[in-house]
Coordinates of C-alpha atoms and ligand atoms in Angstrom, one line a residue:
M1172 CA -6.2 24.3 -8.5
R1173 CA -4.7 21.2 -10.2
I1174 CA -4.2 17.9 -8.3
L1175 CA -2.3 14.7 -9.0
G1176 CA -4.1 11.7 -7.6
I1177 CA -2.5 8.3 -6.8
E1178 CA -4.4 5.1 -6.0
T1179 CA -2.5 2.0 -4.8
S1180 CA -4.6 0.4 -2.1
C1181 CA -5.0 -3.0 -3.7
D1182 CA -4.4 -4.5 -7.2
E1183 CA -4.8 -1.4 -9.4
T1184 CA -2.3 1.4 -9.9
G1185 CA -4.4 4.4 -10.7
V1186 CA -3.1 7.9 -11.6
A1187 CA -5.1 11.0 -12.6
I1188 CA -4.9 14.8 -12.8
Y1189 CA -8.0 16.8 -11.8
D1190 CA -8.4 20.5 -12.3
G1191 CA -10.9 22.5 -10.3
E1192 CA -12.0 24.4 -13.3
A1193 CA -11.3 22.2 -16.3
G1194 CA -12.3 18.9 -14.6
L1195 CA -10.6 15.6 -15.1
L1196 CA -7.7 16.2 -17.4
A1197 CA -6.3 12.7 -17.7
H1198 CA -6.5 9.4 -15.9
T1199 CA -5.1 5.9 -16.3
V1200 CA -5.3 2.6 -14.5
H1201 CA -2.9 -0.4 -14.6
S1202 CA -4.7 -3.5 -13.5
Q1203 CA -2.7 -6.3 -11.9
V1204 CA -5.2 -9.0 -12.9
D1205 CA -2.7 -10.9 -15.0
L1206 CA -0.1 -10.8 -12.2
H1207 CA -2.4 -12.3 -9.6
A1208 CA -4.6 -14.6 -11.8
A1209 CA -2.3 -17.6 -11.4
Y1210 CA -2.8 -17.4 -7.6
G1211 CA -6.6 -17.0 -7.7
G1212 CA -6.5 -13.8 -5.7
V1213 CA -4.4 -10.8 -4.7
V1214 CA -0.9 -11.6 -3.4
P1215 CA -0.1 -8.5 -1.2
E1216 CA 3.7 -8.5 -1.7
L1217 CA 3.4 -8.9 -5.5
A1218 CA 0.9 -6.1 -5.5
S1219 CA 3.3 -3.7 -3.6
R1220 CA 6.2 -4.6 -5.9
D1221 CA 4.1 -4.0 -9.0
H1222 CA 3.0 -0.6 -7.7
V1223 CA 6.7 0.3 -7.3
R1224 CA 7.4 -0.6 -10.9
R1225 CA 4.3 1.1 -12.4
L1226 CA 3.8 4.2 -10.5
T1227 CA 6.5 6.6 -11.8
P1228 CA 6.0 5.8 -15.5
L1229 CA 2.2 6.2 -15.1
I1230 CA 2.6 9.5 -13.4
R1231 CA 4.8 10.7 -16.3
L1232 CA 2.3 9.4 -18.8
V1233 CA -0.7 11.1 -17.2
M1234 CA 1.2 14.4 -16.8
T1235 CA 2.1 14.3 -20.5
E1236 CA -1.5 13.5 -21.5
A1237 CA -2.8 16.3 -19.3
G1238 CA -0.2 18.7 -20.7
T1239 CA 0.8 19.4 -17.1
R1240 CA 4.3 20.1 -15.7
A1241 CA 5.2 19.8 -12.1
A1242 CA 5.1 23.6 -11.8
D1243 CA 1.4 23.5 -12.8
L1244 CA 0.4 21.2 -9.9
D1245 CA -1.0 22.6 -6.7
G1246 CA -1.2 19.4 -4.7
V1247 CA -0.8 15.6 -4.5
A1248 CA -3.5 13.3 -3.3
Y1249 CA -2.8 9.6 -2.5
T1250 CA -4.9 6.8 -1.0
A1251 CA -3.9 6.6 2.7
G1252 CA -6.3 3.7 3.5
P1253 CA -8.1 1.4 4.0
G1254 CA -6.3 -1.2 2.0
L1255 CA -3.2 -3.4 1.9
V1256 CA -0.6 -1.7 4.0
G1257 CA 2.4 -2.4 1.7
A1258 CA 0.5 -1.3 -1.4
L1259 CA -0.7 1.9 0.4
L1260 CA 2.8 2.7 1.5
V1261 CA 4.0 2.8 -2.1
G1262 CA 1.5 5.5 -3.2
A1263 CA 1.8 7.4 0.1
G1264 CA 5.6 7.3 0.1
L1265 CA 5.9 8.5 -3.5
G1266 CA 3.0 10.9 -3.3
R1267 CA 4.3 12.6 -0.2
S1268 CA 7.8 12.7 -1.5
L1269 CA 6.8 14.3 -4.8
A1270 CA 4.8 16.9 -3.0
W1271 CA 7.8 17.7 -0.8
G1272 CA 10.1 17.9 -3.7
W1273 CA 7.7 20.1 -5.7
G1274 CA 7.0 22.3 -2.6
I1275 CA 3.2 21.7 -2.7
P1276 CA 0.8 20.3 -0.1
A1277 CA -0.2 16.6 0.0
I1278 CA -3.3 14.9 1.3
G1279 CA -4.0 11.3 2.3
V1280 CA -7.4 10.3 0.9
H1281 CA -9.8 7.7 2.4
H1282 CA -10.3 5.2 -0.4
M1283 CA -14.1 4.8 0.3
E1284 CA -14.5 8.6 0.3
G1285 CA -12.9 8.5 -3.2
H1286 CA -15.5 5.9 -4.3
L1287 CA -18.3 7.8 -2.6
L1288 CA -17.5 11.1 -4.4
A1289 CA -16.7 9.5 -7.8
P1290 CA -20.3 10.0 -9.1
L1291 CA -19.8 13.8 -8.6
L1292 CA -17.3 13.7 -11.5
E1293 CA -20.2 12.9 -13.8
D1294 CA -22.8 15.1 -15.4
P1295 CA -25.5 15.2 -14.1
S1296 CA -24.0 14.8 -10.6
P1297 CA -26.0 14.3 -7.5
A1298 CA -26.7 17.3 -5.2
F1299 CA -26.5 16.9 -1.4
P1300 CA -28.0 15.3 0.5
F1301 CA -28.0 11.8 -0.8
V1302 CA -27.7 8.2 0.4
A1303 CA -24.7 6.3 -0.9
L1304 CA -24.4 2.5 -1.2
L1305 CA -20.7 1.7 -1.2
V1306 CA -20.1 -1.8 -2.5
S1307 CA -16.6 -2.9 -3.1
G1308 CA -14.4 -5.9 -2.4
G1309 CA -13.8 -4.9 1.2
H1310 CA -16.9 -2.8 2.1
T1311 CA -20.7 -2.8 2.0
Q1312 CA -22.0 0.3 3.6
L1313 CA -25.0 2.6 3.4
V1314 CA -24.1 6.1 4.2
A1315 CA -26.2 9.3 4.6
V1316 CA -24.2 12.1 3.0
T1317 CA -25.0 15.8 3.7
A1318 CA -21.8 17.3 2.4
V1319 CA -18.2 16.3 1.6
G1320 CA -16.9 14.8 4.9
R1321 CA -20.3 14.6 6.5
Y1322 CA -21.0 10.9 6.5
R1323 CA -23.4 9.0 8.8
L1324 CA -23.2 5.3 8.6
L1325 CA -26.7 3.8 8.3
G1326 CA -25.7 0.2 7.9
E1327 CA -23.0 -2.2 6.9
S1328 CA -22.1 -5.8 6.3
V1329 CA -21.6 -7.7 9.5
D1330 CA -19.4 -10.3 7.7
D1331 CA -18.4 -10.5 4.0
A1332 CA -18.6 -7.5 1.7
A1333 CA -20.8 -7.8 -1.4
G1334 CA -17.7 -7.9 -3.7
E1335 CA -16.1 -10.5 -1.4
A1336 CA -19.2 -12.7 -1.7
F1337 CA -19.1 -12.4 -5.5
D1338 CA -15.4 -13.3 -5.5
K1339 CA -15.8 -16.3 -3.1
T1340 CA -18.9 -17.6 -4.9
A1341 CA -17.1 -17.2 -8.2
K1342 CA -14.3 -19.5 -6.9
I1343 CA -16.9 -22.1 -5.9
L1344 CA -18.1 -22.0 -9.5
D1345 CA -14.5 -22.4 -10.7
L1346 CA -14.4 -19.0 -12.3
P1347 CA -11.1 -17.1 -12.6
Y1348 CA -10.1 -14.1 -10.4
P1349 CA -11.4 -11.5 -10.4
G1350 CA -14.6 -13.3 -9.7
G1351 CA -17.3 -10.6 -9.6
P1352 CA -17.3 -9.6 -13.3
A1353 CA -16.8 -13.3 -14.3
L1354 CA -19.8 -14.4 -12.2
A1355 CA -21.9 -11.6 -13.6
K1356 CA -21.0 -12.7 -17.2
L1357 CA -21.9 -16.3 -16.5
A1358 CA -25.2 -15.3 -14.9
E1359 CA -26.2 -13.8 -18.2
Q1360 CA -26.7 -17.4 -19.5
G1361 CA -28.5 -18.5 -16.3
E1362 CA -32.2 -19.2 -16.2
P1363 CA -33.8 -16.8 -13.7
G1364 CA -35.8 -18.5 -10.9
R1365 CA -34.3 -22.0 -11.5
Y1366 CA -32.8 -21.7 -8.0
V1367 CA -33.8 -19.3 -5.3
F1368 CA -31.2 -18.1 -2.8
P1369 CA -32.1 -16.4 0.5
R1370 CA -32.2 -12.6 0.8
P1371 CA -30.3 -12.3 4.1
M1372 CA -31.5 -10.0 6.9
T1373 CA -34.4 -8.6 4.8
D1374 CA -37.1 -10.2 7.0
R1375 CA -36.4 -7.9 9.9
P1376 CA -36.0 -4.1 10.1
G1377 CA -32.5 -2.6 9.9
L1378 CA -29.9 -1.6 7.3
D1379 CA -27.1 -4.1 8.0
F1380 CA -26.1 -6.8 5.6
S1381 CA -24.8 -10.3 5.9
F1382 CA -23.5 -12.1 2.8
S1383 CA -21.4 -14.9 4.1
G1384 CA -24.3 -17.4 4.3
L1385 CA -24.9 -17.0 0.5
K1386 CA -21.5 -18.5 -0.4
T1387 CA -22.3 -21.5 1.8
F1388 CA -25.7 -21.8 0.1
A1389 CA -23.9 -21.6 -3.2
L1390 CA -21.4 -24.3 -2.2
N1391 CA -24.2 -26.7 -1.1
T1392 CA -26.2 -26.0 -4.3
V1393 CA -23.2 -26.6 -6.5
R1394 CA -22.4 -29.9 -4.7
E1395 CA -26.0 -31.2 -5.0
E1396 CA -26.9 -29.9 -8.5
L1397 CA -23.7 -30.6 -10.3
A1398 CA -24.0 -34.2 -9.1
R1399 CA -27.6 -34.4 -10.1
R1400 CA -27.7 -32.6 -13.5
D1401 CA -26.2 -33.7 -16.7
D1402 CA -26.1 -30.2 -18.1
T1403 CA -23.5 -28.9 -15.6
A1404 CA -22.5 -25.9 -17.6
Q1405 CA -26.1 -24.7 -17.6
A1406 CA -26.4 -25.6 -13.9
R1407 CA -23.4 -23.4 -13.0
A1408 CA -25.0 -20.5 -15.0
D1409 CA -28.3 -21.0 -13.2
I1410 CA -26.6 -20.9 -9.8
A1411 CA -24.6 -17.8 -10.8
R1412 CA -27.9 -16.1 -11.8
A1413 CA -29.6 -17.1 -8.5
F1414 CA -26.7 -15.8 -6.5
E1415 CA -26.5 -12.5 -8.4
D1416 CA -30.3 -12.0 -8.1
A1417 CA -30.1 -12.6 -4.4
V1418 CA -27.3 -10.1 -3.8
V1419 CA -28.9 -7.5 -6.0
E1420 CA -32.3 -7.8 -4.5
T1421 CA -31.0 -7.7 -1.0
L1422 CA -29.0 -4.5 -1.8
V1423 CA -32.0 -2.9 -3.5
I1424 CA -34.3 -3.7 -0.5
K1425 CA -31.9 -2.1 1.9
C1426 CA -31.3 0.9 -0.4
R1427 CA -35.1 1.5 -0.6
R1428 CA -35.3 1.4 3.2
A1429 CA -32.3 3.7 3.6
V1430 CA -33.6 6.4 1.2
A1431 CA -37.0 6.3 3.0
A1432 CA -35.4 6.5 6.4
A1433 CA -33.1 9.4 5.4
G1434 CA -36.0 11.1 3.6
V1435 CA -34.0 11.7 0.4
D1436 CA -34.7 11.0 -3.3
R1437 CA -31.2 10.6 -4.5
L1438 CA -29.2 7.4 -4.2
V1439 CA -25.5 7.1 -5.2
L1440 CA -24.0 3.7 -6.1
A1441 CA -20.2 3.5 -5.9
G1442 CA -17.4 0.9 -5.6
G1443 CA -16.5 -2.0 -7.8
V1444 CA -19.8 -3.9 -7.4
S1445 CA -21.7 -0.8 -8.7
A1446 CA -20.2 -1.9 -12.1
N1447 CA -22.8 -4.7 -12.0
R1448 CA -25.4 -4.1 -14.7
R1449 CA -28.3 -5.9 -13.0
L1450 CA -27.7 -3.9 -9.8
R1451 CA -27.7 -0.6 -11.8
A1452 CA -30.9 -1.5 -13.6
R1453 CA -32.7 -2.6 -10.5
V1454 CA -31.6 0.5 -8.5
D1455 CA -32.7 2.7 -11.4
A1456 CA -36.1 1.2 -11.5
M1457 CA -36.5 1.3 -7.7
M1458 CA -35.6 5.0 -7.5
A1459 CA -37.7 5.9 -10.5
A1460 CA -40.7 4.2 -8.9
R1461 CA -40.2 6.5 -5.9
G1462 CA -39.9 9.6 -8.1
G1463 CA -36.2 9.9 -7.3
R1464 CA -33.0 9.1 -9.1
A1465 CA -30.0 6.9 -8.9
F1466 CA -26.5 8.1 -9.8
Y1467 CA -23.4 6.1 -10.5
P1468 CA -20.1 6.8 -12.2
R1469 CA -19.1 5.4 -15.7
L1470 CA -17.7 1.9 -15.4
A1471 CA -14.0 2.9 -15.4
L1472 CA -14.7 5.1 -12.3
C1473 CA -16.7 2.3 -10.4
T1474 CA -13.7 0.1 -9.8
D1475 CA -10.4 1.4 -8.3
N1476 CA -9.0 4.4 -10.1
G1477 CA -6.8 7.5 -9.6
A1478 CA -9.5 10.0 -10.7
M1479 CA -11.6 9.5 -7.6
I1480 CA -8.6 10.1 -5.4
A1481 CA -7.6 13.2 -7.3
F1482 CA -11.1 14.5 -7.0
A1483 CA -11.6 13.7 -3.3
G1484 CA -8.1 15.2 -2.6
Y1485 CA -9.0 18.3 -4.5
Q1486 CA -12.1 18.8 -2.3
R1487 CA -10.0 18.7 0.8
L1488 CA -6.9 20.6 -0.5
A1489 CA -9.2 23.3 -1.8
A1490 CA -10.6 23.6 1.7
G1491 CA -7.1 24.1 3.1
Q1492 CA -6.6 20.6 4.5
H1493 CA -3.3 18.8 4.1
E1494 CA -0.9 16.5 5.8
P1495 CA 2.3 17.2 7.7
L1496 CA 5.5 15.9 6.2
A1497 CA 5.1 12.5 7.9
F1498 CA 2.8 10.1 6.1
T1499 CA 0.9 7.2 7.4
A1500 CA -1.0 4.3 5.8
M1501 CA -4.1 3.2 7.6
P1502 CA -5.2 -0.4 6.6
R1503 CA -8.3 0.2 8.7
W1504 CA -9.9 3.6 8.9
P1505 CA -13.6 4.3 9.6
L1506 CA -15.2 6.7 7.1
E1507 CA -17.0 8.5 9.9
A1508 CA -13.6 9.5 11.4
L1509 CA -13.0 11.9 8.5
P1510 CA -13.2 15.7 9.3
P1511 CA -15.8 17.8 7.5
L1512 CA -14.4 20.4 5.1
Ligands
LIG2523 O1 -13.8 -1.0 -5.6 P1 -13.1 -2.1 -6.1 O2 -12.5 -2.0 -7.5 O3 -11.9 -2.5 -5.2 C1 -12.1 -2.4 -3.8 O4 -12.0 -1.3 -3.2 O5 -12.3 -3.5 -3.2 O6 -14.1 -3.4 -6.0 C2 -13.7 -4.7 -6.4 C3 -14.8 -5.6 -6.2 C4 -14.4 -7.1 -6.4 O7 -14.9 -7.8 -5.4 C5 -15.1 -7.4 -7.7 O8 -15.4 -8.8 -7.9 C6 -16.3 -6.6 -7.7 O9 -15.9 -5.3 -7.2 N1 -16.9 -6.3 -9.0 C7 -18.1 -6.8 -9.4 C8 -18.3 -6.4 -10.8 N2 -17.2 -5.7 -11.2 C9 -16.3 -5.7 -10.1 N3 -19.0 -7.5 -8.8 C10 -20.2 -7.8 -9.4 N4 -20.4 -7.5 -10.7 C11 -19.5 -6.8 -11.4 N5 -19.8 -6.5 -12.7
LIG2524 ZN1 -12.1 0.3 -4.1

């Protein structure tokens, strides 16, 4: 079974072809970073229009690279939510229409299920059951996973997502959009321990997160320290490092609790923030100390991409699930509402 996957939930146009036997045949991502950079963040209407421009040529490109004609495809998977509604509608509209034209089934994929299953595209891939830490620009969730579609939410952010906290703190540090990678890069130059940021909600039991206080803490620290220190470039790097260390340690503490509570020795990291090197290293060390193992996808499959949508769609289409001819885009969509296979 060969599936075309389309991702257009935010500021990346991702297209891929996944084959049940041969694996990932081709995938490509067009990032809109340059388009939104001047505005310091994603402009939804510009995002939708760019998806309209890019999607058809990217589909052609990926089909050529995969040596795949329309007649070779058995289904189309598109991101149906959560995300920006206009952006979602572009992928859903084209994906559903292509499937209708080609006479094959289509499936609307949950973006976070895509992220969650992306590590299964890698070798070795995690066996079920596992705990997943989903950390993206819009979500921070700990999920107990027993099978595809069997997700139990263990904890989530009560305010900002981890990626959102990275992006907002990056802005405070005058770093360009997208802030997360820029902040991580600046933190490399920072002196560890020069500043100590709080580890929110780690002093009490529970698996929820709160990251909005960290950006306020960063703002106050920036105001005080940039006025006080002459070496402002180094001060900014020190603050970036303190922020990153606080987020990473908070995530690791909650992951440790979650795998202990769920009684599993496999932890999956997914979503854009799982591209963070320090997070990967700390999670690796924590799981190794427990005699377990952490899994995360290659960098290109951590941030938004079409491969994870093709793969998640394949799982569901192969189990006989598909959409009626009408398509919907769901800007908000709880992961736990998904049916099992
Ligand atoms: O999954 P993703 O590509 O898009 C969403 O579904 O939101 O995640 C994007 C988020 C952004 O907030 C971005 O700043 C963050 O992931 N991010 C990072 C890194 N790379 C991307 N955060 C910290 N360190 C990174 N290296
Ligand atoms: Zn994402």
